[in-house]
Tab-separated table of C-alpha atoms in Angstrom:
chain	number	residue	atom	x	y	z
A	1	MET	CA	7.783	3.385	12.729
A	2	SER	CA	6.256	6.244	10.792
A	3	THR	CA	5.121	9.271	12.728
A	4	SER	CA	2.411	10.076	10.196
A	5	ALA	CA	-1.172	9.760	11.441
A	6	LEU	CA	-2.474	8.583	8.071
A	7	PHE	CA	-1.141	6.361	5.329
A	8	THR	CA	-1.385	8.301	2.068
A	9	LEU	CA	-1.173	7.615	-1.638
A	10	ASP	CA	2.306	9.152	-1.633
A	11	ASP	CA	3.320	6.731	1.130
A	12	LEU	CA	1.996	3.824	-0.928
A	13	ARG	CA	3.793	4.976	-4.069
A	14	ARG	CA	7.081	5.143	-2.176
A	15	VAL	CA	6.626	1.727	-0.559
A	16	LEU	CA	5.618	0.118	-3.861
A	17	ARG	CA	8.724	1.484	-5.563
A	18	GLU	CA	10.961	0.348	-2.699
A	19	ALA	CA	9.371	-3.104	-2.431
A	20	ALA	CA	8.907	-4.034	-6.066
A	21	GLY	CA	9.999	-1.200	-8.342
A	22	ALA	CA	7.705	0.082	-11.076
A	23	ASP	CA	6.923	-1.159	-14.567
A	24	GLU	CA	8.259	1.060	-17.328
A	25	GLY	CA	4.842	1.609	-18.860
A	26	VAL	CA	3.128	2.554	-15.584
A	27	ASP	CA	3.005	6.095	-14.228
A	28	LEU	CA	2.621	5.666	-10.470
A	29	ASP	CA	2.439	9.432	-10.157
A	30	GLY	CA	-0.772	9.498	-12.206
A	31	ASP	CA	-4.345	8.907	-11.061
A	32	ILE	CA	-3.980	5.315	-9.829
A	33	LEU	CA	-6.308	5.206	-6.815
A	34	ASP	CA	-8.878	2.973	-8.492
A	35	THR	CA	-6.567	1.091	-10.863
A	36	GLU	CA	-6.153	-2.578	-10.003
A	37	PHE	CA	-2.699	-3.533	-8.787
A	38	GLU	CA	-2.435	-6.149	-11.524
A	39	ALA	CA	-2.904	-3.446	-14.169
A	40	LEU	CA	-0.141	-1.477	-12.430
A	41	GLY	CA	2.168	-4.476	-12.756
A	42	TYR	CA	2.028	-5.682	-9.146
A	43	GLU	CA	1.326	-9.367	-8.546
A	44	SER	CA	0.600	-11.036	-5.201
A	45	LEU	CA	4.266	-11.513	-4.244
A	46	ALA	CA	4.994	-7.797	-4.759
A	47	LEU	CA	1.954	-6.910	-2.658
A	48	LEU	CA	3.082	-9.251	0.132
A	49	GLU	CA	6.453	-7.493	0.197
A	50	THR	CA	4.662	-4.136	0.147
A	51	GLY	CA	2.437	-5.235	3.022
A	52	GLY	CA	5.443	-6.359	5.036
A	53	ARG	CA	7.142	-3.011	4.577
A	54	ILE	CA	3.965	-1.165	5.588
A	55	GLU	CA	3.655	-3.323	8.707
A	56	ARG	CA	7.236	-2.649	9.769
A	57	GLU	CA	7.207	1.053	9.009
A	58	TRP	CA	3.804	1.881	10.488
A	59	GLY	CA	3.835	-0.666	13.320
A	60	ILE	CA	0.597	-2.416	12.380
A	61	SER	CA	-0.431	-5.898	11.338
A	62	LEU	CA	-2.183	-6.549	8.033
A	63	ASP	CA	-3.836	-9.936	7.802
A	64	ASP	CA	-3.938	-11.937	4.580
A	65	ASP	CA	-7.534	-10.859	3.929
A	66	ALA	CA	-6.613	-7.169	4.107
A	67	LEU	CA	-3.933	-7.641	1.467
A	68	GLY	CA	-5.910	-10.120	-0.624
A	69	ASP	CA	-9.065	-8.026	-0.695
A	70	ALA	CA	-7.249	-4.787	-1.492
A	71	ASP	CA	-7.122	-4.912	-5.271
A	72	THR	CA	-6.591	-1.168	-5.762
A	73	PRO	CA	-4.431	1.462	-4.079
A	74	ARG	CA	-7.565	3.073	-2.587
A	75	ALA	CA	-8.600	-0.230	-0.981
A	76	LEU	CA	-5.127	-0.837	0.470
A	77	ILE	CA	-4.851	2.721	1.795
A	78	ASP	CA	-8.269	2.354	3.441
A	79	ALA	CA	-7.242	-0.986	5.008
A	80	VAL	CA	-3.989	0.458	6.353
A	81	ASN	CA	-5.730	3.543	7.762
A	82	ALA	CA	-8.375	1.355	9.423
A	83	ARG	CA	-5.587	-0.604	11.169
A	84	LEU	CA	-3.844	2.634	12.160
A	85	SER	CA	-7.075	3.984	13.646
A	86	ALA	CA	-7.688	0.747	15.536
A	87	ALA	CA	-4.135	0.754	16.886
A	88	LYS	CA	-4.452	4.376	17.986
A	89	ALA	CA	-7.745	3.648	19.777
A	90	ALA	CA	-6.299	0.640	21.635
């Protein structure tokens, strides 16, 4: 489980690369916060693997709606941080 209090864009970049790699034509180190995952080369299966890795590493549960509704890195980061905050408050 991660000891970090917040899930960051750098965390997401790392998990995406570990879970599904990166398309040659996509610069994950660029300004991707509001770029749709599909445009970044990540389909639903890659996002499910990414979600599973996030759940294991950060000790949270992401429901299907959280992953399905998060169509950009910003949306997924927000969803993960909302779960982290809820878990911390419990």
